[in-house]
PDB file of C-alpha atoms and ligand atoms in Angstrom:
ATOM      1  CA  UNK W   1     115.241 132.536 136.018  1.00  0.00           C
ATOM      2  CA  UNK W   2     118.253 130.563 136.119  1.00  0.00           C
ATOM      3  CA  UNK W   3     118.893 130.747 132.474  1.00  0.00           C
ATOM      4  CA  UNK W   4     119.574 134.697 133.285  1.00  0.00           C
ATOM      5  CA  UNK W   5     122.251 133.513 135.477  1.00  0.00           C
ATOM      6  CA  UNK W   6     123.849 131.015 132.613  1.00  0.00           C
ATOM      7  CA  UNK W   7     123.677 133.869 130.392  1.00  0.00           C
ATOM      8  CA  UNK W   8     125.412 136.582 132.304  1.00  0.00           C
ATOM      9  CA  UNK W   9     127.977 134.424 133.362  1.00  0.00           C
ATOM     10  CA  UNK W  10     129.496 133.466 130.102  1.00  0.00           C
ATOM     11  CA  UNK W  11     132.238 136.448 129.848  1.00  0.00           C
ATOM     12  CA  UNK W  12     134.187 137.179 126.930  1.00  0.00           C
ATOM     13  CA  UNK W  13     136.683 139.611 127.462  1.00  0.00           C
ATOM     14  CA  UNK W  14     140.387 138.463 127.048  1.00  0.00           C
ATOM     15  CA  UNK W  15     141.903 141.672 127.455  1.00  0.00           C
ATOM     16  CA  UNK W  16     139.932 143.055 130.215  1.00  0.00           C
ATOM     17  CA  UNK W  17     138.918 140.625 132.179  1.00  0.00           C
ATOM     18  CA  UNK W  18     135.952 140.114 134.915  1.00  0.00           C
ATOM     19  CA  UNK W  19     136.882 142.789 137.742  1.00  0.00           C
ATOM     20  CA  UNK W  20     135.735 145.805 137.266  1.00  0.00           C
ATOM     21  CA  UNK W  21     135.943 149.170 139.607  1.00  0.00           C
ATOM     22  CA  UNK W  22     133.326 148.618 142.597  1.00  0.00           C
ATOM     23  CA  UNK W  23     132.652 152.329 142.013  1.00  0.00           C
ATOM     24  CA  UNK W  24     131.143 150.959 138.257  1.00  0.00           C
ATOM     25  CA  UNK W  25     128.839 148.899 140.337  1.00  0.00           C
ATOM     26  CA  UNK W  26     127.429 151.182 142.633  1.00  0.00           C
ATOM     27  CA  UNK W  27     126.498 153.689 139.996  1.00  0.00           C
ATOM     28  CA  UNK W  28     124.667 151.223 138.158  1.00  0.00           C
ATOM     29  CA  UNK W  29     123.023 149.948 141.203  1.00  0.00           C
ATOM     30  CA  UNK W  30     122.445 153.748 142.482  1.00  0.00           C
ATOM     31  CA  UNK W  31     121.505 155.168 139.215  1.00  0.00           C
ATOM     32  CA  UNK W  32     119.544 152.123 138.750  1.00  0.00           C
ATOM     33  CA  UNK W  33     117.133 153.018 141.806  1.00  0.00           C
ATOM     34  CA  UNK W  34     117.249 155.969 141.401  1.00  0.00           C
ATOM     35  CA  UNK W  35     115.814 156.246 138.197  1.00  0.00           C
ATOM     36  CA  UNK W  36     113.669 153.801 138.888  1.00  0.00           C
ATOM     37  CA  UNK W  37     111.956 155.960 142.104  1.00  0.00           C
ATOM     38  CA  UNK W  38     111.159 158.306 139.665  1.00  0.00           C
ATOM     39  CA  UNK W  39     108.988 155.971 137.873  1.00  0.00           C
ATOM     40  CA  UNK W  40     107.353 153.646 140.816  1.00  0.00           C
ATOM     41  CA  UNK W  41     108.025 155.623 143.322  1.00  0.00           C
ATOM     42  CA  UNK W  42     110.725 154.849 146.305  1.00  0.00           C
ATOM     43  CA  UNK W  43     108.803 152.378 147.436  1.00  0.00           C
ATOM     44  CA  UNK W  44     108.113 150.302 144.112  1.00  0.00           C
ATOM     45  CA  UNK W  45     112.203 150.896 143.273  1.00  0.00           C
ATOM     46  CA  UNK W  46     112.731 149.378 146.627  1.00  0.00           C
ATOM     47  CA  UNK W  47     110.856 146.378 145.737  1.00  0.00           C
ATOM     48  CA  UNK W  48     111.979 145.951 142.523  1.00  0.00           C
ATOM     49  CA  UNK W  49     115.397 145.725 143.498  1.00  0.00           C
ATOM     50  CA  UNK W  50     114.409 143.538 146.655  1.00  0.00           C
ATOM     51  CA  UNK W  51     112.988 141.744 144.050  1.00  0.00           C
ATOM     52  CA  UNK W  52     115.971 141.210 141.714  1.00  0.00           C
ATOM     53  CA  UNK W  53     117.970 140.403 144.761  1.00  0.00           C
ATOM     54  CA  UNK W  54     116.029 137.390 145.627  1.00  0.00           C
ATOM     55  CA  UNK W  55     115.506 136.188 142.652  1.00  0.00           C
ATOM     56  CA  UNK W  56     119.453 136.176 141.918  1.00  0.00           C
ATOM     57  CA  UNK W  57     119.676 134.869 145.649  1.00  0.00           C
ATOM     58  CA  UNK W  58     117.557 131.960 144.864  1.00  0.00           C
ATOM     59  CA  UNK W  59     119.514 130.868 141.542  1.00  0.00           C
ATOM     60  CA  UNK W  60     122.606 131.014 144.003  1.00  0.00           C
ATOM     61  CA  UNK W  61     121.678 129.060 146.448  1.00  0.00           C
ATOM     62  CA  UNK W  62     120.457 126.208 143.517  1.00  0.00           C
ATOM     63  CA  UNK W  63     124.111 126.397 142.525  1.00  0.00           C
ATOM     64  CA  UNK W  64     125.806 126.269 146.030  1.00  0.00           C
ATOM     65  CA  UNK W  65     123.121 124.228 147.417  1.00  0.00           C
ATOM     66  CA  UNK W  66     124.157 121.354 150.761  1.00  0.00           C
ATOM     67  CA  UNK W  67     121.246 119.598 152.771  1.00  0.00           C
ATOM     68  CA  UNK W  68     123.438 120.615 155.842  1.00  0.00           C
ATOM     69  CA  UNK W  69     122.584 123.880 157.188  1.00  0.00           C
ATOM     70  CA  UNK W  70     126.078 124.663 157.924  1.00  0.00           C
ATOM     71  CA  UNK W  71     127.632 123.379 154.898  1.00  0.00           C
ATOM     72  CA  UNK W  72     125.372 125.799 153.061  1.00  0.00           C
ATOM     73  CA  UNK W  73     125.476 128.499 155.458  1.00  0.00           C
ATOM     74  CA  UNK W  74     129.653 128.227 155.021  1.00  0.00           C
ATOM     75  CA  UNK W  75     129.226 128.099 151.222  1.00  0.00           C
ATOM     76  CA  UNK W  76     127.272 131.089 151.080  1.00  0.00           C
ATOM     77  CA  UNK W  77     129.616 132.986 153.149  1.00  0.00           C
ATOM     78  CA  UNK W  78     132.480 132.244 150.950  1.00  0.00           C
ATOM     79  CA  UNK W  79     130.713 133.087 148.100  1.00  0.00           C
ATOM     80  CA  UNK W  80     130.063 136.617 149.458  1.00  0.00           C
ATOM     81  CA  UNK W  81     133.357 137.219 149.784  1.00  0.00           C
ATOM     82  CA  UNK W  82     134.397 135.533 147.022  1.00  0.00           C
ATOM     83  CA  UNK W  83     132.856 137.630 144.846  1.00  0.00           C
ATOM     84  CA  UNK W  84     133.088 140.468 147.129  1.00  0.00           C
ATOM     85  CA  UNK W  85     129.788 141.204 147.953  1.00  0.00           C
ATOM     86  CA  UNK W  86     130.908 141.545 151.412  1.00  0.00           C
ATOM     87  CA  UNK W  87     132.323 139.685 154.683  1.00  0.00           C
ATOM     88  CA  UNK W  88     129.515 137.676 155.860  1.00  0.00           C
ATOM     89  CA  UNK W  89     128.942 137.288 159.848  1.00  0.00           C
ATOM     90  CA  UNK W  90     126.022 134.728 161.112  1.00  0.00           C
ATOM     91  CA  UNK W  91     124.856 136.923 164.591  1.00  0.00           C
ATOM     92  CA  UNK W  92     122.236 135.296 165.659  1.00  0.00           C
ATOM     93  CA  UNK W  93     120.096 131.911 164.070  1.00  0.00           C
ATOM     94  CA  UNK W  94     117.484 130.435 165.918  1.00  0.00           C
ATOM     95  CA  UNK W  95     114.330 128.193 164.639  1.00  0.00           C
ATOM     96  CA  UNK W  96     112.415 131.900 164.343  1.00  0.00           C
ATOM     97  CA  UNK W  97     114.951 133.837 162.908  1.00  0.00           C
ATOM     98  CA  UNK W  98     117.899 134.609 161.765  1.00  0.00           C
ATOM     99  CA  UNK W  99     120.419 137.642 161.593  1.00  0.00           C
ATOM    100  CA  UNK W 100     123.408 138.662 159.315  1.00  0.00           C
ATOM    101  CA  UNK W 101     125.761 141.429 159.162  1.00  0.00           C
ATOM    102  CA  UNK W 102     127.687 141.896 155.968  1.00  0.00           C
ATOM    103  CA  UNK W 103     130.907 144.352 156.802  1.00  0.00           C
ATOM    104  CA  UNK W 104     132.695 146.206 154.053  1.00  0.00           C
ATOM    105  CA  UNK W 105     129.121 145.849 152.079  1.00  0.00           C
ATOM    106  CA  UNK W 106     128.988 146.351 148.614  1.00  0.00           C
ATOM    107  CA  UNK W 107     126.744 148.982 148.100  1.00  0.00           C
ATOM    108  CA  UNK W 108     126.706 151.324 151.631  1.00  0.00           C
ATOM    109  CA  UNK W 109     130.368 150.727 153.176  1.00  0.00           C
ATOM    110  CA  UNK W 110     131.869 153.819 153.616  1.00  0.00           C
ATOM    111  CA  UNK W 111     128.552 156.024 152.764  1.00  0.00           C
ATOM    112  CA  UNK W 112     127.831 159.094 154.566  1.00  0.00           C
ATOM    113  CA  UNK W 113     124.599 158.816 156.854  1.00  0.00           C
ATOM    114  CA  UNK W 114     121.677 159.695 154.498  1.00  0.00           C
ATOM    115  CA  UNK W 115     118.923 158.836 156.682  1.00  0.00           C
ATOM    116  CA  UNK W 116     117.850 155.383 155.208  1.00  0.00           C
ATOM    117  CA  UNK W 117     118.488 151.995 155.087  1.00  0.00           C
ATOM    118  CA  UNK W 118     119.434 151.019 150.722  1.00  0.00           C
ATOM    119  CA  UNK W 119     120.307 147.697 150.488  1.00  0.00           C
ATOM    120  CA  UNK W 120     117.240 146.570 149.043  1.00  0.00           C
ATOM    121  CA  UNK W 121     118.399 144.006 146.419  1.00  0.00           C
ATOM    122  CA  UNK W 122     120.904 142.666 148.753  1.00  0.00           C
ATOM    123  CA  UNK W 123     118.244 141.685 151.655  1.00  0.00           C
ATOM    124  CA  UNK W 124     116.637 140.411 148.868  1.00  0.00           C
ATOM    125  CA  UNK W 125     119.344 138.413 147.972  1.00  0.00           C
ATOM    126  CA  UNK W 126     119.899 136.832 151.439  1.00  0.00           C
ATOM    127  CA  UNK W 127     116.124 136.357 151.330  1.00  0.00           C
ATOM    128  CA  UNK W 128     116.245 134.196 148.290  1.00  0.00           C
ATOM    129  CA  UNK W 129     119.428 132.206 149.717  1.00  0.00           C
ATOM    130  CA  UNK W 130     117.280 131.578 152.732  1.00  0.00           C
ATOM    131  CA  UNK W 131     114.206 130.610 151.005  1.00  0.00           C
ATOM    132  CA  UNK W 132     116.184 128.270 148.373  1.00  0.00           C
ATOM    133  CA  UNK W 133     117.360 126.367 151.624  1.00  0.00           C
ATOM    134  CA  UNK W 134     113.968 126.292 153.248  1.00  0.00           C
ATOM    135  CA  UNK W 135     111.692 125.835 150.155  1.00  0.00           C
ATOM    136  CA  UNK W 136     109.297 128.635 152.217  1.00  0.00           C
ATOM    137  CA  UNK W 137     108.595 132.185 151.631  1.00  0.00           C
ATOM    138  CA  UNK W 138     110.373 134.021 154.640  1.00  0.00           C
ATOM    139  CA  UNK W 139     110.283 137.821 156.017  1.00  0.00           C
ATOM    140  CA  UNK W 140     113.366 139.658 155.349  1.00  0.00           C
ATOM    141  CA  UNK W 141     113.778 143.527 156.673  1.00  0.00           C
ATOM    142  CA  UNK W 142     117.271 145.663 156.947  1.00  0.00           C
ATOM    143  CA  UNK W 143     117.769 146.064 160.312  1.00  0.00           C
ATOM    144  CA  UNK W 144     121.166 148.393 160.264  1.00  0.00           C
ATOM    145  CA  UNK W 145     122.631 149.843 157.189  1.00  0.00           C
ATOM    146  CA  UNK W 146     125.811 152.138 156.941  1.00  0.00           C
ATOM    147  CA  UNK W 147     123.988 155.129 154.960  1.00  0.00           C
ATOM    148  CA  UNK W 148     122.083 155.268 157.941  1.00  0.00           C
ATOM    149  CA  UNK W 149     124.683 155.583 160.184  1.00  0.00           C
ATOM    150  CA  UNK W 150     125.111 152.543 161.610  1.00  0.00           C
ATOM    151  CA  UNK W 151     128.204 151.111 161.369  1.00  0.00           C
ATOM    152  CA  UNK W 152     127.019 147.900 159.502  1.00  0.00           C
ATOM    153  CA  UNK W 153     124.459 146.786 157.047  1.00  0.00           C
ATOM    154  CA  UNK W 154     122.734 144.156 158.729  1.00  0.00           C
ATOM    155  CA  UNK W 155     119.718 141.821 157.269  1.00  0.00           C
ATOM    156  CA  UNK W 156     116.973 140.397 159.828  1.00  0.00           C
ATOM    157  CA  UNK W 157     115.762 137.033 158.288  1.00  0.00           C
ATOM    158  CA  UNK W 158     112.137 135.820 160.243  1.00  0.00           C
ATOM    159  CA  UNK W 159     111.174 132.542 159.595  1.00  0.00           C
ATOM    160  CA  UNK W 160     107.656 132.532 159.613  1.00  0.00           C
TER     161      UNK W 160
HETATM  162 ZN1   ZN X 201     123.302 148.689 153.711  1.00  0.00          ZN
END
């Protein structure tokens, strides 16, 4: 899938530019599930993104790739906030799992509590990163999100 990712990141637009309005982004990504709920169901739209998100996670962590654990553990955090996914924060890492907050997160900062946890493609993202550096399929769940009123959007990573 990395070809998608060589594709999409050849930008043409002089006048423009690469930054858009974050608002741009979360109606594509909202629209985007929601639409798709209507034709898999909430559940199939939440694995299709989770999907996406890993897939995309896995290409990334090809491209910022270091044998040392913290190398690439500090590489992926500055590329979250480089490209403003979010601020990255390593809670807890152990050899059974591992745990990640992401403040001012992309999709749910600043949401209203709606009673569920959204960020599917972006646990699926930090799934892929995970399972690029491992080269094994891991568990990855949302453990807090801020659209359901929890302050945070957190990702739960279990090694298994
Ligand atoms: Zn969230």
């Amino acid at each position: 899938m990395e070809q998608i990712l060589g594709q999409i990141a050849k930008i043409k637009r002089e006048k423009l530019g690469t930054e858009i309005p974050l608002l741009l982004f979360r109606a594509l990504r909202h629209y985007t599930h929601f639409y798709a709920s209507d034709l898999l169901g909430e559940k199939g739209a939440n694995i299709l993104l989770f999907n996406a998100g890993k897939t995309l996670g896995e290409d990334i962590g090809k491209s910022i790739h270091d044998d040392d654990l913290n190398q690439y553990l500090k590489n992926v955090a500055e590329f979250v906030e480089k490209e403003k996914i979010g601020i990255l924060k390593l809670v807890e890492l152990s050899d059974s799992k591992m745990v990640a907050q992401l403040d001012e997160c992309i999709t749910c900062s600043g949401m209203d509590n709606i009673g569920k946890r959204i960020c599917h493609f972006e646990v699926g993202f930090v799934a892929g990163l995970v399972e690029h550096f491992l080269g094994k399929k891991v568990i990855a769940r949302e453990t807090k999100c801020n659209a359901n009123g929890e302050g945070v959007c957190e990702v739960t990573v279990y090694f298994s």
